[in-house]
Coordinates of C-alpha atoms in Angstrom, one line a residue:
X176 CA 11.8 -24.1 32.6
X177 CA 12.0 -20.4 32.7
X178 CA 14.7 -17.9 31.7
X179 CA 16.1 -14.5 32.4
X180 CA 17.0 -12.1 29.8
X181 CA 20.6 -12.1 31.2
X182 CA 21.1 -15.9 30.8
X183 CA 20.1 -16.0 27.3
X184 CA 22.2 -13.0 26.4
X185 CA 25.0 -14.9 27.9
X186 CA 25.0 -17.4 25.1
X187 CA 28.0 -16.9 22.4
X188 CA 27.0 -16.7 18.6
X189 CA 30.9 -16.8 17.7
X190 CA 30.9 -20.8 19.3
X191 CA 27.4 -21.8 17.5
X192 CA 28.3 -24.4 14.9
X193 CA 26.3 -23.1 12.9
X194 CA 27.2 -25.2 10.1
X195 CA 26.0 -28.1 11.6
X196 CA 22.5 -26.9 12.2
X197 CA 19.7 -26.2 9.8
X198 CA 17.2 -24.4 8.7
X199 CA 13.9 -24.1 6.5
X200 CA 16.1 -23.8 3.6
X201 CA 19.1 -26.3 4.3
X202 CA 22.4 -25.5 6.4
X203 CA 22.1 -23.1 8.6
X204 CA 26.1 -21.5 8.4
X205 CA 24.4 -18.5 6.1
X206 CA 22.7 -17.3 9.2
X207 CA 26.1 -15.6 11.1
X208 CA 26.7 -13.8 7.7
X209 CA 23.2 -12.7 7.2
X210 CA 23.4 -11.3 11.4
X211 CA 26.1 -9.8 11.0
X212 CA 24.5 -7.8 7.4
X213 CA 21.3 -7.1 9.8
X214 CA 23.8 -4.7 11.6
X215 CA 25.7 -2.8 8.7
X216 CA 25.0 0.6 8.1
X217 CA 23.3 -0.2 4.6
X218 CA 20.0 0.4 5.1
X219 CA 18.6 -1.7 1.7
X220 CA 21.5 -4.7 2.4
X221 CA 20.4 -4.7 6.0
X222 CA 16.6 -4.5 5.5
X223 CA 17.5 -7.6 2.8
X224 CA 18.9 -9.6 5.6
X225 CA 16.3 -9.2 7.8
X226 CA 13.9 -10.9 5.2
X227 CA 16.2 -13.5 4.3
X228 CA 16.3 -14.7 8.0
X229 CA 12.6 -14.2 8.9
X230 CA 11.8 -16.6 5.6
X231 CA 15.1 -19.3 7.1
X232 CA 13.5 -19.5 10.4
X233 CA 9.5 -19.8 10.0
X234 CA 7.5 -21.7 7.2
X235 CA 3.7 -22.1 7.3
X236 CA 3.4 -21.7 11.0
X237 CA 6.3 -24.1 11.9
X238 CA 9.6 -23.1 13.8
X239 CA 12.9 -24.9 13.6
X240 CA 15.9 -25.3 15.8
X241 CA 17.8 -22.9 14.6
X242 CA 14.4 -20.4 15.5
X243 CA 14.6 -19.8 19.1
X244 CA 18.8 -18.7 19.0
X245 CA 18.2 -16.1 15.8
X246 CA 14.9 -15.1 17.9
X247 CA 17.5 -13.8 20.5
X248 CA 19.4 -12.0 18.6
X249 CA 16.8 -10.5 17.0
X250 CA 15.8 -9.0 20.7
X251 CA 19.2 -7.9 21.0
X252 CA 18.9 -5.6 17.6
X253 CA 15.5 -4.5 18.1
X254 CA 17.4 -2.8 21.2
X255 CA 20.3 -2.0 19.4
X256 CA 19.8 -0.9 16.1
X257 CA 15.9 1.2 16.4
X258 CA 16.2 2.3 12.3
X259 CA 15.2 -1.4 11.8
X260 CA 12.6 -1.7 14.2
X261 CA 9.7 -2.2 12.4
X262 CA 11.1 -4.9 10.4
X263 CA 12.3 -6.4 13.4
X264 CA 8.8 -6.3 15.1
X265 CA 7.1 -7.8 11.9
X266 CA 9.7 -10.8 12.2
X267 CA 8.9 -11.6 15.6
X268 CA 5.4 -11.0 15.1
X269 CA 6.1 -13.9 12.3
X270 CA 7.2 -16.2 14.8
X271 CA 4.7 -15.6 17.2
X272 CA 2.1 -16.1 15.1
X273 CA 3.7 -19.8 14.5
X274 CA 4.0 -20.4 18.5
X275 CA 0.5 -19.3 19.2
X276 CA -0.9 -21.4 15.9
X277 CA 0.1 -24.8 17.3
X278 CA -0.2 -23.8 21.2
X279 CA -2.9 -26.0 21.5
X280 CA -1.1 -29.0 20.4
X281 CA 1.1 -28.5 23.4
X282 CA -0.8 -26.5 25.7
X283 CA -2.0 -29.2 28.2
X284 CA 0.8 -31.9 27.2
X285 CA 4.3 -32.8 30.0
X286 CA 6.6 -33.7 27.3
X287 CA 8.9 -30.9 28.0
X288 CA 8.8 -31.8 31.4
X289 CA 12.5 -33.1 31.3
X290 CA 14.3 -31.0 28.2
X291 CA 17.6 -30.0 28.5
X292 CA 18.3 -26.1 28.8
X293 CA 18.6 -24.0 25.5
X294 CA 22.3 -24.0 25.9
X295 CA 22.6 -27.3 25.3
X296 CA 20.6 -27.4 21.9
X297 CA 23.5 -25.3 20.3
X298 CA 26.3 -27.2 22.2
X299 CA 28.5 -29.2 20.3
X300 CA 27.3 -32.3 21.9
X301 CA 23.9 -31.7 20.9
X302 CA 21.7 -34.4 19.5
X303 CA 20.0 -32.0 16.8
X304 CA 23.3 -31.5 15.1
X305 CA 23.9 -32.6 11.6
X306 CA 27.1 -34.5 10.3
X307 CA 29.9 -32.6 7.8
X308 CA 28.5 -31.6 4.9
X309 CA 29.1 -33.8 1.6
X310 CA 25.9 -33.0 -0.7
X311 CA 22.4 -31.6 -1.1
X312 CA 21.3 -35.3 -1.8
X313 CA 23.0 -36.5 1.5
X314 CA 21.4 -34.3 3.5
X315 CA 17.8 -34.2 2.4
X316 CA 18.5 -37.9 3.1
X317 CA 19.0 -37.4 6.3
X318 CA 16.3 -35.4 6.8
X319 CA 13.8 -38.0 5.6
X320 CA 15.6 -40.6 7.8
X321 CA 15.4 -37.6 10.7
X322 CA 12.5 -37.8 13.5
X323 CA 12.0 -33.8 12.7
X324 CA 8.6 -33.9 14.5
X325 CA 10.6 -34.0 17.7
X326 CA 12.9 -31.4 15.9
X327 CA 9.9 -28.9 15.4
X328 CA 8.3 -29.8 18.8
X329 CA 11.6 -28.8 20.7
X330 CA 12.0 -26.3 18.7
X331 CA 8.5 -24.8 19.5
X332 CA 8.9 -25.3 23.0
X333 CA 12.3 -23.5 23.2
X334 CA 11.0 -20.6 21.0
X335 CA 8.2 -20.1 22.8
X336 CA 10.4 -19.4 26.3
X337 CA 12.5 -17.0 24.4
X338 CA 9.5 -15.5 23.3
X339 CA 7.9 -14.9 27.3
X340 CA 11.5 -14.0 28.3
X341 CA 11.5 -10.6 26.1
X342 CA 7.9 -9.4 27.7
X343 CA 9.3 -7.1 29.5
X344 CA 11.2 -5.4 26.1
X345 CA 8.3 -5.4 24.1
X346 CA 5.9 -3.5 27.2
X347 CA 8.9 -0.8 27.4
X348 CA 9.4 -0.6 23.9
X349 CA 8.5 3.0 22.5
X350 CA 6.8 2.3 19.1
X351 CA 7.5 5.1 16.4
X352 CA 4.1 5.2 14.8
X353 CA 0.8 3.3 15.4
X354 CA 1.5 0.7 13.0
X355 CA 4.5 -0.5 15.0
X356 CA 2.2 0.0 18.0
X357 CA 0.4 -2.3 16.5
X358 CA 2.7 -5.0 16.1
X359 CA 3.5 -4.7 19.2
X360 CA 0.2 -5.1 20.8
X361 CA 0.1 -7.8 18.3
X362 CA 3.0 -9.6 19.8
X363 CA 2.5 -9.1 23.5
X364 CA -1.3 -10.6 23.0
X365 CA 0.5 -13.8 21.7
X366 CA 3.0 -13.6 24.7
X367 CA 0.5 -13.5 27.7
X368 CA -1.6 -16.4 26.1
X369 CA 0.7 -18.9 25.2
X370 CA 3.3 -18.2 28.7
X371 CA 2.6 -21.0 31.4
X372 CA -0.3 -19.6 33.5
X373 CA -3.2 -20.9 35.9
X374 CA -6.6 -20.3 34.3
X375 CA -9.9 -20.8 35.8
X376 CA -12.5 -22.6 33.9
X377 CA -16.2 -21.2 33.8
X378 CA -19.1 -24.1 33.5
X379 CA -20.1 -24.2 29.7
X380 CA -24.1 -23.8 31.4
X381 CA -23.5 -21.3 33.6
X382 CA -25.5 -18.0 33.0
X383 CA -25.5 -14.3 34.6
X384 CA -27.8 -11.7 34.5
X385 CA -27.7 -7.7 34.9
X386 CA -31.1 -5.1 35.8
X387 CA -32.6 -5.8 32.5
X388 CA -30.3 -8.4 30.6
X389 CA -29.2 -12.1 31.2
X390 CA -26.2 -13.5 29.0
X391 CA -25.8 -17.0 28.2
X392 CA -23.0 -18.9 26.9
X393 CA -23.2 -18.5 22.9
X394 CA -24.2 -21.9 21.1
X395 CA -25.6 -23.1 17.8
X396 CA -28.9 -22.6 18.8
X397 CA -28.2 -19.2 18.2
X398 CA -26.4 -19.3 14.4
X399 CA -29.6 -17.7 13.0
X400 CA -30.0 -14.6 15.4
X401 CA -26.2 -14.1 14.3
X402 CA -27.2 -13.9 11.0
X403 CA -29.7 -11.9 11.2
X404 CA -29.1 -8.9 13.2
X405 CA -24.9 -9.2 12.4
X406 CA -25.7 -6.4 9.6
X407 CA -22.9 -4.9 7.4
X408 CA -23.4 -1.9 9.7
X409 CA -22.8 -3.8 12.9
X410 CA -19.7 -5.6 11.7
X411 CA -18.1 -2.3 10.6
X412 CA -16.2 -2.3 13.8
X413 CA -15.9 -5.9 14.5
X414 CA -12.6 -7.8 14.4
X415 CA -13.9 -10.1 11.3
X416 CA -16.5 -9.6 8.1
X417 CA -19.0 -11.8 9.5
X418 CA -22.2 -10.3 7.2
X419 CA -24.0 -13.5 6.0
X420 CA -20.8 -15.4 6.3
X421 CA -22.6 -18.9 7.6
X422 CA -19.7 -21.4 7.4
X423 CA -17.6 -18.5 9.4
X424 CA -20.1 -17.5 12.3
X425 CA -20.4 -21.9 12.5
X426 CA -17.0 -22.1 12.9
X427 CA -16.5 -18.8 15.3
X428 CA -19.6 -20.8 17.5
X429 CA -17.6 -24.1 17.8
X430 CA -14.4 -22.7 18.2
X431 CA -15.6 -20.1 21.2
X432 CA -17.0 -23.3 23.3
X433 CA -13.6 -25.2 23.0
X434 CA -11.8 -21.7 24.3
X435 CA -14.8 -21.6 26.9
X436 CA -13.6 -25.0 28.0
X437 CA -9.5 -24.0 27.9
X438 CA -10.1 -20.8 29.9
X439 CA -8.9 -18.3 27.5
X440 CA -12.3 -16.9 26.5
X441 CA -15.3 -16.3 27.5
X442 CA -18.5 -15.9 24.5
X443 CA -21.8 -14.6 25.7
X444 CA -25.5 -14.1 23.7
X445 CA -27.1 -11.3 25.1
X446 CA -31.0 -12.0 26.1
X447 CA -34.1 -9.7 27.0
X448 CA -34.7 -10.6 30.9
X449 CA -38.2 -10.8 30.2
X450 CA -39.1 -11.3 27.2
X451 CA -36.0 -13.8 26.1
X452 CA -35.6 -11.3 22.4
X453 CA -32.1 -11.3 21.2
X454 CA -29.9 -8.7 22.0
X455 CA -26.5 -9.0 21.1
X456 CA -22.9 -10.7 22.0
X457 CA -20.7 -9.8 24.0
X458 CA -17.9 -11.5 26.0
X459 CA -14.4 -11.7 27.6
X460 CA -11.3 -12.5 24.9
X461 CA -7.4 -13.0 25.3
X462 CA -8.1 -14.3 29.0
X463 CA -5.0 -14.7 30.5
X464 CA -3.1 -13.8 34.0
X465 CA -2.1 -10.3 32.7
X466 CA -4.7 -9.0 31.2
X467 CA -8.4 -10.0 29.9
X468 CA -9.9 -7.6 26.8
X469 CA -13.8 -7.2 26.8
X470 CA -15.7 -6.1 23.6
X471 CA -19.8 -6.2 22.7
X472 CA -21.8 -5.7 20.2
X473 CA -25.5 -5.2 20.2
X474 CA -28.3 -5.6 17.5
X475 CA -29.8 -2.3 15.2
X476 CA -32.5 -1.9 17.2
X477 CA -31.2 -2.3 20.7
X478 CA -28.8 0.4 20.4
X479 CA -29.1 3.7 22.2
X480 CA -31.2 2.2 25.2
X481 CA -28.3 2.3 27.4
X482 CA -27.5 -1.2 27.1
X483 CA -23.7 -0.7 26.6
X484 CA -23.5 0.7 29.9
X485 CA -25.3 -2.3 31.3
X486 CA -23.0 -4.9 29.6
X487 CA -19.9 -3.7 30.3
X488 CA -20.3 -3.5 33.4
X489 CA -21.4 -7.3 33.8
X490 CA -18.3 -7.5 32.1
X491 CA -16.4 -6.1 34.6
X492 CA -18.0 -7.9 37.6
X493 CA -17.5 -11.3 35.7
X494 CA -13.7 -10.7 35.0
X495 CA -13.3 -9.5 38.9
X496 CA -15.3 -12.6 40.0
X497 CA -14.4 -15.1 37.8
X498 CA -11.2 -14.5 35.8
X499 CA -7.4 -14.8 37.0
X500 CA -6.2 -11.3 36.0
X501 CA -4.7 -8.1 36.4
X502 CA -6.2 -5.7 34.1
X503 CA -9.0 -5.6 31.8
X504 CA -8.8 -4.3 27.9
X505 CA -11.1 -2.2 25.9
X506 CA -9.9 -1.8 22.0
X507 CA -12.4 0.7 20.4
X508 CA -11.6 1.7 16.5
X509 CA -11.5 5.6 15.7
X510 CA -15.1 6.6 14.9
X511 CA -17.1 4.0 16.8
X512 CA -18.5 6.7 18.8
X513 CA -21.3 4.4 20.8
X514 CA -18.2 2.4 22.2
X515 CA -15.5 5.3 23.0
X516 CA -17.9 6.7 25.5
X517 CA -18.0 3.7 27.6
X518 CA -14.4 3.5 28.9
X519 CA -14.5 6.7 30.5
X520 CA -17.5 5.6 32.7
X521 CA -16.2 2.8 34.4
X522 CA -12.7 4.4 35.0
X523 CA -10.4 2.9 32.1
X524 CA -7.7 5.3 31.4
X525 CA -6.5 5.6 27.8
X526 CA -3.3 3.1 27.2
X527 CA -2.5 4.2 23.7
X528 CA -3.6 4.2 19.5
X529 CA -2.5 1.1 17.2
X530 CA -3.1 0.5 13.8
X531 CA -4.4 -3.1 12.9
X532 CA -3.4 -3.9 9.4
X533 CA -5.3 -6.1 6.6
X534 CA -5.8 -9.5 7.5
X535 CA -7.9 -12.8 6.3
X536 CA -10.9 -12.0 8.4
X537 CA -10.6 -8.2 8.4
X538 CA -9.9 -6.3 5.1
X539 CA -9.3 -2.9 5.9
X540 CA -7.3 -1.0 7.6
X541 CA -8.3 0.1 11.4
X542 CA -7.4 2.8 13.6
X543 CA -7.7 1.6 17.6
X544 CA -7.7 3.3 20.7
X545 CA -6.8 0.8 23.4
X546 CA -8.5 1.3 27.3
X547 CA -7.3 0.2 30.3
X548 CA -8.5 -0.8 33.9
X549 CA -6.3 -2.2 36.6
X550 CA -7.8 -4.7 38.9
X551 CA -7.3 -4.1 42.8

């Protein structure tokens, strides 16, 4: 079930019974008020809103029912009202976090094969309404009497569509600063994964090889060459702190076979063709119909014998050969000045700068140039 942008738009807030729908924090008939504050011309009261709904509508990386139709709206203002666009990304960015964190759980499951259309889930005949309000008590009775998995799981699944629908407003989007820019990229990574797709599935024993290199898919056999060659100097520019972090690198090992097996990335240990040494990792991330993002990394002393070069343009020939897509990716941070050269060599044209913020795994700041190469 797919929709346009026009068909959603189509549905009318002012008919929503709102207060017979809920939220993470009870009834949801606050939500029209708190909309139609996201639009007033106070800045501070507006901002507030904003917050108030983002913490209504996602909890611990769950949606609810009421998600998907405020997830509309929230398209609409990012297109109407710009002063409150950052805010606006960092709410849907909130949401798409939550659809991508359980899009495994769903990913290769048919039971949304027969679900009715959006429309109908805010319809007055709908079967996620509540009864009139009498109490608090009453209703968190009800909810513990409800089947809310299936209330989540719909609710998932509906959120999700809205989410693939507005692709094409976050691409043409013009961010106002790199931070936004970030968000965004943040947001449309989440988009092309979890959208339905055809993947192809690359044998967990396969291997390649290049003129001096062969690659091999990554394994626990080699948790101890991770360790010792992923140096606080070589994880400066890497996507997580990894530096002695055993229990992490494990869990980054098991976690890139299962993606291996899904189709959605591809984790390779770089090898001396002849004498079998250790050179690096390397390997194809994000793999998905649009667009497939490559990145590498190579030990201390490996460095500055041209094996960049070498890789990344495996790289290429495995994503053209192997990989249902349509461009490939090539995020370098500000100051890695090994990897910014590389781009230019194999014809990627600069796409744009982001800013990735703080996260769990990363605790800095980074600055990001972002490469791209279309795919005949």
């Amino acid at each position: 079930m797919h929709y346009t942008i026009t068909e959603l738009e189509q549905i009318d807030f002012n008919t929503i019974p709102w207060e017979f729908l809920v939220h993470y924090n009870g009834r949801a008939d606050d939500l029209a008020p708190l909309l139609a504050q996201a639009i007033g011309s106070d800045i501070r009261e507006s901002r507030y809103a904003l917050f108030s709904i983002a913490n209504n509508i996602e909890h611990q990386g769950g949606v609810i029912t009421t998600t998907p139709i405020i997830l509309v709206r929230l398209f609409q203002l990012l297109k109407e009202t710009p002063h409150n666009q950052d805010m606006l990304l960092r709410i849907i960015l909130k949401v798409a976090k939550a659809i991508g964190f359980q899009w495994e759980l769903f990913r290769d499951g048919n039971e949304f094969d027969n679900i009715p259309p959006i429309q109908e889930l805010y319809s007055t005949q709908s079967s996620f309404l509540w009864p009139e309000f009498e109490t608090r008590e009453q209703d968190a009775i009800i909810w513990a009497a409800t089947d809310m998995q299936k209330v989540f799981d719909y609710a998932w699944f509906y959120t999700k569509e809205v989410l693939c629908t507005y692709q094409s407003v976050l691409e043409a989007l013009t961010a106002r600063d790199e931070i936004e820019q970030g968000l965004i990229y943040d947001i449309l990574t989440v988009v092309k994964m979890v959208k339905d797709q055809k993947r192809n599935i690359i044998d967990i024993n396969k291997t390649w090889e290049s003129d001096h290199l062969k690659y091999t898919i990554v394994e626990d056999v080699f948790l101890g060459s991770f360790l010792e060659n992923l140096t606080s100097e070589i994880t400066k520019y890497l996507s997580f702190d990894a530096h002695g972090n055993q229990p992490l690198l494990k869990e980054y090992i098991r976690r890139s076979r299962i993606e291996i097996t899904n189709g959605t990335a591809l984790v390779l240990v770089i090898l001396d063709k002849a004498t079998n040494e250790f050179i690096g990792s390397c390997g194809l991330s994000d793999i998905n119909e649009d667009s497939v993002e490559i990145g590498l990394w190579l030990k201390a002393n490996a460095q500055g014998k041209g094996y960049g070069t070498e890789v990344t343009q495996k790289l290429i020939d495995i994503t053209k050969q192997e990989v249902n897509t349509k461009s490939i990716l090539y995020a370098v941070e500000k100051g890695n000045e090994a990897s910014v050269v590389i781009p230019a060599k194999f014809g990627f044209t600069h796409t744009y700068d982001f800013i990735i913020e703080p996260s769990p795994l990363k605790n800095r700041m980074r600055e990001m140039q972002l490469f791209s190469l279309t795919l005949a």
